[in-house]
Short mmCIF file of C-alpha atoms and ligand atoms in Angstrom, two decimals:
data_model
loop_
_atom_site.label_atom_id
_atom_site.label_comp_id
_atom_site.label_asym_id
_atom_site.label_seq_id
_atom_site.Cartn_x
_atom_site.Cartn_y
_atom_site.Cartn_z
CA MET A 1 -157.72 26.47 -117.54
CA VAL A 2 -156.29 25.30 -120.87
CA THR A 3 -152.69 25.44 -122.06
CA LEU A 4 -152.03 25.92 -125.76
CA THR A 5 -149.19 27.11 -127.98
CA MET A 6 -149.70 30.22 -130.06
CA ASN A 7 -147.03 31.25 -132.55
CA GLY A 8 -144.51 29.15 -130.61
CA LYS A 9 -145.40 30.62 -127.21
CA LYS A 10 -147.21 28.72 -124.43
CA ILE A 11 -150.30 30.51 -123.15
CA ILE A 12 -152.81 29.61 -120.44
CA VAL A 13 -156.41 30.72 -120.88
CA GLU A 14 -159.81 29.94 -119.47
CA ASP A 15 -161.49 26.84 -120.90
CA GLY A 16 -164.35 27.71 -123.26
CA VAL A 17 -162.95 30.92 -124.76
CA SER A 18 -162.48 31.20 -128.52
CA ILE A 19 -159.03 31.12 -130.12
CA LEU A 20 -159.58 34.79 -131.03
CA GLU A 21 -160.34 35.76 -127.44
CA ALA A 22 -157.32 33.79 -126.24
CA ALA A 23 -155.12 35.60 -128.78
CA ARG A 24 -156.42 39.07 -127.87
CA GLU A 25 -156.02 38.39 -124.16
CA ASN A 26 -152.38 37.61 -124.87
CA GLY A 27 -151.64 40.57 -127.12
CA VAL A 28 -151.79 38.64 -130.41
CA ASP A 29 -153.58 40.66 -133.09
CA ILE A 30 -155.86 38.55 -135.29
CA PRO A 31 -157.73 40.77 -137.80
CA THR A 32 -161.52 40.66 -138.04
CA LEU A 33 -164.28 42.46 -139.91
CA CYS A 34 -167.45 40.75 -138.71
CA TYR A 35 -166.46 40.10 -135.07
CA ASP A 36 -167.62 42.26 -132.16
CA LYS A 37 -167.20 41.07 -128.59
CA GLU A 38 -170.65 42.46 -127.72
CA LEU A 39 -172.36 40.41 -130.46
CA SER A 40 -172.88 36.74 -131.18
CA PRO A 41 -170.09 35.27 -133.35
CA PHE A 42 -170.94 35.20 -137.05
CA GLY A 43 -167.90 33.62 -138.73
CA GLY A 44 -168.78 35.36 -141.98
CA CYS A 45 -165.75 37.39 -143.05
CA ARG A 46 -163.22 34.53 -142.50
CA LEU A 47 -160.41 37.04 -141.95
CA CYS A 48 -159.80 35.63 -138.50
CA VAL A 49 -158.74 32.24 -139.89
CA VAL A 50 -155.73 30.62 -138.23
CA GLU A 51 -153.77 27.45 -138.80
CA VAL A 52 -154.29 24.75 -136.18
CA GLU A 53 -151.91 21.78 -136.20
CA GLY A 54 -153.76 18.60 -137.16
CA SER A 55 -156.63 20.43 -138.83
CA LYS A 56 -156.89 20.09 -142.61
CA ASN A 57 -158.69 23.38 -143.12
CA LEU A 58 -157.97 26.80 -141.70
CA VAL A 59 -160.13 27.51 -138.65
CA ALA A 60 -162.28 30.61 -138.00
CA SER A 61 -160.79 31.72 -134.68
CA CYS A 62 -163.86 33.75 -133.63
CA SER A 63 -166.00 30.60 -133.42
CA ALA A 64 -163.52 27.79 -132.64
CA LYS A 65 -162.85 27.16 -128.94
CA VAL A 66 -159.44 26.55 -127.42
CA LYS A 67 -158.45 22.98 -126.59
CA GLU A 68 -155.78 21.56 -124.31
CA GLY A 69 -152.48 21.16 -126.18
CA MET A 70 -153.68 23.02 -129.29
CA VAL A 71 -150.92 24.45 -131.51
CA VAL A 72 -152.01 27.61 -133.36
CA TYR A 73 -150.33 29.85 -135.95
CA THR A 74 -152.04 33.20 -136.46
CA GLU A 75 -149.87 34.73 -139.18
CA SER A 76 -148.41 31.77 -141.13
CA GLU A 77 -147.79 31.98 -144.88
CA ARG A 78 -151.00 30.05 -145.61
CA VAL A 79 -153.03 32.26 -143.28
CA VAL A 80 -151.65 35.47 -144.79
CA LYS A 81 -152.26 34.18 -148.34
CA THR A 82 -155.88 33.40 -147.45
CA ARG A 83 -156.45 36.78 -145.81
CA ARG A 84 -155.01 38.54 -148.86
CA GLU A 85 -157.33 36.55 -151.09
CA ILE A 86 -160.40 37.43 -149.00
CA LEU A 87 -159.49 41.12 -148.97
CA ASP A 88 -158.81 41.03 -152.71
CA LEU A 89 -162.28 39.53 -153.31
CA LEU A 90 -163.92 42.12 -151.06
CA TYR A 91 -162.07 45.04 -152.57
CA SER A 92 -162.69 43.85 -156.16
CA ASN A 93 -166.43 44.24 -155.48
CA HIS A 94 -166.09 47.65 -153.86
CA PRO A 95 -166.23 51.27 -155.10
CA GLN A 96 -162.49 51.91 -154.36
CA ASP A 97 -163.36 55.43 -153.30
CA CYS A 98 -160.93 55.76 -150.38
CA LEU A 99 -159.71 59.20 -151.49
CA THR A 100 -163.08 60.85 -150.94
CA CYS A 101 -164.86 58.35 -148.67
CA GLU A 102 -166.18 59.73 -145.38
CA LYS A 103 -164.87 56.65 -143.56
CA SER A 104 -161.30 57.00 -144.78
CA GLY A 105 -158.92 57.09 -141.83
CA GLU A 106 -161.11 54.96 -139.59
CA CYS A 107 -162.21 52.23 -142.01
CA GLN A 108 -161.32 48.69 -140.99
CA LEU A 109 -161.37 47.43 -144.59
CA GLN A 110 -158.95 50.19 -145.61
CA ASP A 111 -156.68 49.42 -142.63
CA LEU A 112 -156.59 45.70 -143.46
CA CYS A 113 -155.95 46.30 -147.17
CA TYR A 114 -153.04 48.48 -146.08
CA ARG A 115 -151.78 45.82 -143.65
CA TYR A 116 -151.90 43.05 -146.25
CA GLY A 117 -150.83 45.15 -149.26
CA ILE A 118 -154.04 45.10 -151.32
CA LYS A 119 -153.80 48.13 -153.61
CA GLU A 120 -156.65 47.32 -155.98
CA GLY A 121 -158.96 44.39 -156.57
CA SER A 122 -157.47 41.96 -159.07
CA TYR A 123 -160.85 40.36 -159.96
CA LYS A 124 -162.43 42.31 -162.81
CA GLY A 125 -166.13 42.13 -163.62
CA GLU A 126 -169.48 43.34 -162.41
CA VAL A 127 -169.39 45.42 -159.22
CA LYS A 128 -172.43 45.95 -157.01
CA LYS A 129 -173.96 49.39 -157.27
CA TYR A 130 -176.85 50.63 -155.15
CA ALA A 131 -178.54 54.00 -154.80
CA ILE A 132 -177.55 55.87 -151.63
CA ASP A 133 -180.34 56.01 -149.00
CA SER A 134 -180.08 59.51 -147.57
CA LEU A 135 -183.67 60.64 -147.04
CA ASN A 136 -183.55 60.79 -143.24
CA PRO A 137 -181.79 63.68 -141.44
CA VAL A 138 -179.08 61.75 -139.61
CA MET A 139 -177.88 58.66 -141.42
CA GLU A 140 -176.64 57.71 -144.87
CA ARG A 141 -176.53 54.15 -146.25
CA ASP A 142 -174.31 53.30 -149.19
CA GLN A 143 -174.83 49.61 -149.78
CA SER A 144 -172.18 49.63 -152.51
CA LYS A 145 -169.62 49.89 -149.69
CA CYS A 146 -171.22 47.11 -147.64
CA ILE A 147 -169.10 43.99 -147.15
CA LEU A 148 -171.98 41.94 -145.66
CA CYS A 149 -170.30 41.49 -142.30
CA GLY A 150 -173.75 41.46 -140.66
CA LYS A 151 -172.69 43.56 -137.67
CA CYS A 152 -175.49 46.08 -138.29
CA VAL A 153 -178.06 43.27 -138.40
CA ARG A 154 -176.80 41.73 -135.16
CA VAL A 155 -176.45 45.01 -133.25
CA CYS A 156 -179.97 46.03 -134.29
CA LYS A 157 -181.38 42.65 -133.21
CA GLU A 158 -179.26 41.77 -130.18
CA ILE A 159 -178.56 45.15 -128.57
CA GLN A 160 -181.15 47.59 -129.92
CA VAL A 161 -183.72 44.73 -130.02
CA THR A 162 -185.42 46.29 -133.03
CA SER A 163 -184.58 44.03 -136.01
CA ALA A 164 -185.18 46.82 -138.49
CA ILE A 165 -182.75 45.33 -141.02
CA ASP A 166 -181.71 41.89 -142.27
CA PHE A 167 -179.99 40.05 -145.10
CA SER A 168 -181.85 39.52 -148.34
CA GLY A 169 -180.99 37.95 -151.70
CA ARG A 170 -178.35 35.34 -152.43
CA GLY A 171 -174.85 35.30 -153.86
CA PHE A 172 -173.94 38.46 -155.75
CA LYS A 173 -177.40 39.89 -155.01
CA SER A 174 -177.07 39.53 -151.22
CA LYS A 175 -177.58 42.80 -149.43
CA ILE A 176 -178.75 44.29 -146.17
CA THR A 177 -182.30 45.43 -146.51
CA THR A 178 -185.09 47.07 -144.56
CA GLY A 179 -188.70 45.85 -144.54
CA PHE A 180 -189.89 45.97 -148.18
CA ASP A 181 -186.60 47.66 -149.05
CA ASN A 182 -187.93 51.03 -147.93
CA PRO A 183 -185.65 53.87 -146.82
CA ILE A 184 -184.03 53.03 -143.47
CA ASP A 185 -186.18 55.24 -141.25
CA TYR A 186 -189.46 54.31 -142.94
CA LYS A 187 -191.07 52.33 -140.13
CA ASN A 188 -189.18 50.22 -137.64
CA CYS A 189 -185.77 51.87 -137.48
CA ARG A 190 -185.29 54.08 -134.40
CA LEU A 191 -182.38 55.94 -136.02
CA CYS A 192 -180.40 55.09 -132.90
CA GLY A 193 -177.23 54.87 -134.98
CA GLN A 194 -175.91 51.71 -133.28
CA CYS A 195 -175.41 50.16 -136.71
CA ILE A 196 -173.31 53.16 -137.78
CA THR A 197 -170.91 52.53 -134.89
CA ALA A 198 -170.77 48.81 -135.63
CA CYS A 199 -170.16 49.19 -139.38
CA PRO A 200 -166.50 48.63 -140.28
CA THR A 201 -166.75 50.47 -143.62
CA GLY A 202 -168.31 53.60 -145.11
CA ALA A 203 -171.60 51.79 -145.82
CA LEU A 204 -173.28 53.55 -142.86
CA ILE A 205 -172.39 57.14 -142.09
CA ASN A 206 -173.46 59.69 -139.47
CA LYS A 207 -174.49 62.63 -141.65
CA GLN A 208 -173.57 65.17 -138.99
CA LEU A 209 -169.93 64.13 -139.25
CA LYS A 210 -169.82 64.28 -143.04
CA GLY A 211 -167.15 66.66 -144.24
CA THR A 212 -165.11 66.22 -141.06
CA ARG A 213 -161.98 64.09 -141.35
CA PRO A 214 -161.44 61.84 -138.29
CA TRP A 215 -158.01 63.34 -137.60
CA GLU A 216 -159.39 66.88 -137.57
CA VAL A 217 -161.53 66.40 -134.47
CA GLU A 218 -160.63 66.45 -130.82
CA LYS A 219 -162.68 63.95 -128.82
CA VAL A 220 -163.91 65.21 -125.47
CA ARG A 221 -165.51 62.67 -123.14
CA THR A 222 -168.63 63.92 -121.40
CA THR A 223 -171.94 62.84 -119.86
CA CYS A 224 -175.11 63.16 -121.92
CA PRO A 225 -177.38 65.97 -120.67
CA PHE A 226 -180.65 64.51 -122.02
CA CYS A 227 -181.80 62.15 -119.28
CA GLY A 228 -180.80 60.62 -115.98
CA THR A 229 -179.32 57.40 -117.42
CA GLY A 230 -175.91 59.04 -117.45
CA CYS A 231 -174.51 57.75 -120.74
CA ASN A 232 -171.01 58.85 -121.61
CA PHE A 233 -169.86 59.72 -125.11
CA ASP A 234 -167.22 61.69 -126.98
CA LEU A 235 -168.07 65.14 -128.30
CA ASN A 236 -166.27 65.58 -131.61
CA VAL A 237 -164.90 69.11 -131.57
CA LYS A 238 -163.52 70.84 -134.65
CA ASP A 239 -162.18 74.41 -134.50
CA GLY A 240 -163.77 74.89 -131.07
CA LYS A 241 -167.23 73.79 -132.26
CA VAL A 242 -169.06 70.54 -131.48
CA VAL A 243 -169.72 68.86 -134.84
CA GLY A 244 -171.00 65.47 -133.70
CA VAL A 245 -171.05 62.69 -131.14
CA THR A 246 -169.38 59.28 -131.20
CA PRO A 247 -169.88 56.65 -128.53
CA ASN A 248 -166.98 55.54 -126.39
CA PRO A 249 -166.89 51.76 -125.76
CA ASP A 250 -165.28 52.37 -122.35
CA SER A 251 -168.38 54.15 -121.05
CA PRO A 252 -169.43 52.24 -117.93
CA VAL A 253 -173.17 52.86 -118.29
CA ASN A 254 -173.80 52.48 -122.00
CA GLY A 255 -170.73 51.16 -123.86
CA ASN A 256 -171.36 51.88 -127.54
CA SER A 257 -175.12 52.33 -127.14
CA LEU A 258 -176.75 55.74 -127.41
CA CYS A 259 -180.31 56.83 -128.09
CA VAL A 260 -181.29 59.14 -130.91
CA LYS A 261 -181.21 62.21 -128.63
CA GLY A 262 -177.76 61.67 -127.19
CA ARG A 263 -176.25 60.75 -130.52
CA TYR A 264 -177.60 63.52 -132.70
CA HIS A 265 -179.06 66.47 -130.84
CA ILE A 266 -176.09 68.77 -130.66
CA ASP A 267 -177.87 71.65 -132.34
CA PHE A 268 -178.85 73.29 -129.03
CA ILE A 269 -175.19 73.83 -128.10
CA ASN A 270 -174.70 76.70 -130.53
CA SER A 271 -178.35 77.72 -130.85
CA PRO A 272 -178.98 81.50 -130.64
CA ASP A 273 -182.06 80.62 -128.52
CA ARG A 274 -179.95 79.03 -125.81
CA LEU A 275 -179.85 80.79 -122.43
CA THR A 276 -176.26 81.48 -121.56
CA LYS A 277 -176.85 84.15 -118.91
CA PRO A 278 -179.37 84.34 -116.06
CA LEU A 279 -182.47 86.46 -116.68
CA ILE A 280 -184.16 88.43 -113.90
CA LYS A 281 -187.66 89.81 -114.38
CA LYS A 282 -187.56 93.56 -113.82
CA ASN A 283 -190.68 95.66 -114.41
CA GLY A 284 -192.33 92.72 -116.20
CA GLU A 285 -189.39 92.13 -118.59
CA PHE A 286 -186.63 89.52 -118.45
CA VAL A 287 -183.29 91.27 -118.25
CA GLU A 288 -179.85 89.64 -118.54
CA SER A 289 -177.90 89.72 -115.31
CA SER A 290 -174.65 88.47 -113.82
CA TRP A 291 -174.56 85.12 -112.02
CA GLU A 292 -173.66 86.95 -108.80
CA GLU A 293 -176.72 89.20 -108.96
CA ALA A 294 -179.00 86.23 -109.82
CA MET A 295 -177.65 83.99 -107.05
CA THR A 296 -177.85 86.80 -104.48
CA LEU A 297 -181.51 87.33 -105.41
CA VAL A 298 -182.32 83.60 -105.17
CA VAL A 299 -180.62 83.28 -101.77
CA SER A 300 -182.31 86.35 -100.30
CA ASN A 301 -185.78 85.28 -101.52
CA LEU A 302 -185.34 81.71 -100.22
CA LYS A 303 -184.19 83.07 -96.84
CA LYS A 304 -187.15 85.47 -96.74
CA ALA A 305 -189.66 82.68 -97.48
CA LYS A 306 -188.09 80.43 -94.84
CA GLU A 307 -188.09 83.17 -92.19
CA GLU A 308 -191.63 84.35 -92.88
CA TYR A 309 -193.43 81.04 -93.57
CA GLY A 310 -191.12 78.25 -92.34
CA SER A 311 -188.85 75.77 -94.14
CA ASP A 312 -191.72 73.68 -95.50
CA SER A 313 -193.07 76.64 -97.43
CA VAL A 314 -190.21 76.01 -99.87
CA ALA A 315 -189.99 73.14 -102.36
CA GLY A 316 -187.24 72.22 -104.79
CA LEU A 317 -187.71 70.51 -108.14
CA SER A 318 -184.59 69.14 -109.74
CA SER A 319 -183.87 67.93 -113.25
CA ALA A 320 -183.07 64.67 -115.02
CA ARG A 321 -180.79 66.70 -117.24
CA CYS A 322 -178.37 67.22 -114.36
CA THR A 323 -175.82 64.62 -113.35
CA ASN A 324 -176.42 62.42 -110.31
CA GLU A 325 -173.81 64.49 -108.49
CA ASP A 326 -175.67 67.75 -109.20
CA ASN A 327 -178.92 66.17 -108.02
CA PHE A 328 -177.25 64.89 -104.87
CA VAL A 329 -175.96 68.36 -104.04
CA PHE A 330 -179.39 69.84 -104.76
CA GLN A 331 -181.27 67.56 -102.33
CA LYS A 332 -178.52 68.16 -99.78
CA MET A 333 -179.04 71.90 -100.09
CA MET A 334 -182.83 71.54 -99.69
CA ARG A 335 -182.49 69.31 -96.62
CA ALA A 336 -179.45 70.83 -94.88
CA ALA A 337 -179.60 74.51 -95.82
CA ILE A 338 -183.35 75.10 -96.25
CA GLY A 339 -184.43 72.39 -93.81
CA THR A 340 -187.21 70.70 -95.79
CA ASN A 341 -187.82 67.32 -97.34
CA ASN A 342 -189.87 68.99 -100.08
CA VAL A 343 -187.53 67.95 -102.84
CA ASP A 344 -188.47 66.11 -106.01
CA HIS A 345 -187.30 65.41 -109.48
CA CYS A 346 -188.90 65.67 -112.90
CA ALA A 347 -188.07 62.04 -113.73
CA ARG A 348 -190.34 60.70 -110.95
CA THR A 349 -193.11 60.27 -113.54
S1 LIG B 1 -165.47 52.08 -147.12
FE1 LIG B 1 -163.30 51.98 -146.56
S2 LIG B 1 -162.35 50.79 -148.16
FE2 LIG B 1 -164.34 51.45 -148.92
S3 LIG B 1 -163.95 53.33 -150.04
FE3 LIG B 1 -164.46 53.88 -147.93
S4 LIG B 1 -162.48 54.05 -146.86
FE4 LIG B 1 -162.15 52.93 -148.76
S1 LIG B 2 -180.37 52.96 -136.58
FE1 LIG B 2 -180.75 51.57 -134.82
S2 LIG B 2 -182.84 50.78 -135.15
FE2 LIG B 2 -182.14 51.65 -137.11
S3 LIG B 2 -181.24 49.94 -138.25
FE3 LIG B 2 -179.55 50.93 -137.14
S4 LIG B 2 -179.41 49.79 -135.18
FE4 LIG B 2 -181.42 49.31 -136.09
S1 LIG B 3 -173.79 47.91 -143.65
FE1 LIG B 3 -171.81 47.87 -142.59
S2 LIG B 3 -172.20 46.69 -140.71
FE2 LIG B 3 -173.89 46.26 -142.13
S3 LIG B 3 -173.28 44.40 -143.18
FE3 LIG B 3 -172.65 46.15 -144.45
S4 LIG B 3 -170.53 46.56 -143.87
FE4 LIG B 3 -171.41 45.26 -142.27
#
């Protein structure tokens, strides 16, 4: 363990952690734009700089490790002045579209400009302007709002393991690009949307959630019905209707990761083709019935088959779209109530 002093208070942390991790563990809020605890440190935005006694320059706390006896100031006058300057530079080269931006209300750049009192960029001159990439059905890229934090590049490479995007150009012309600068979904991108979650600004947007303000939705945690992995996420519900999905970092199975199905395919929920009542075939036609009538029919037919032909004449096939708990109960019913081991699952393949 290492003992250091942070803002005048002694703290003890594990050797080898960064100053940023030490601060967060001890309830000290150091702002960041390019840091994500799931990704390798990048040290690009420099907002996490802190003052370390004995060090001539300010130190990027996301990359610098704690040392025994270190004395750190996370919000000194010099630190605050530097953060304001960085935010001013970023916001000067930015569309300043907060009033109508889809990200407004959950944008980290907006929050930090508010925290450090940046109302408008004081550097006047050329501002980057890119065409919006919106050809695919689920995702919109507005590179004019990109602050080059590189989170999308790292999440795509390190977590999605796809490397569909990377930095290109230098200086003012730096940008995040796809292979040959094609639209995002052209070849390699899986449209998994991990980069949307990682992006701190409105540069990457989930199209399904466009037109929905973050404060208008109720978030309801649930388990994805698409496969047996059991990912959790938050359904975004507006006026009683599911309008989109956002990952929940506390999900034990998947954290912020979701596949393209879980993240986007909400259309079946309100589809007129969806079965919402049991259907029983009567005189060759499917007819809507009550659950009680349907279950009574299933039970009597299963009993009849068991009595006439024995337990092993019955087999049960379960679904990867049910939860583990549902599948457990199903195999229990087949074994205990029907008395057969003929039970299988569509995900066996
Ligand atoms: S990305 Fe953030 S800072 Fe930029 S216009 Fe949108 S809300 Fe404002
Ligand atoms: S959607 Fe997924 S695969 Fe495509 S660029 Fe983003 S992280 Fe990479
Ligand atoms: S698109 Fe978003 S996540 Fe990617 S570098 Fe730009 S601001 Fe960062």
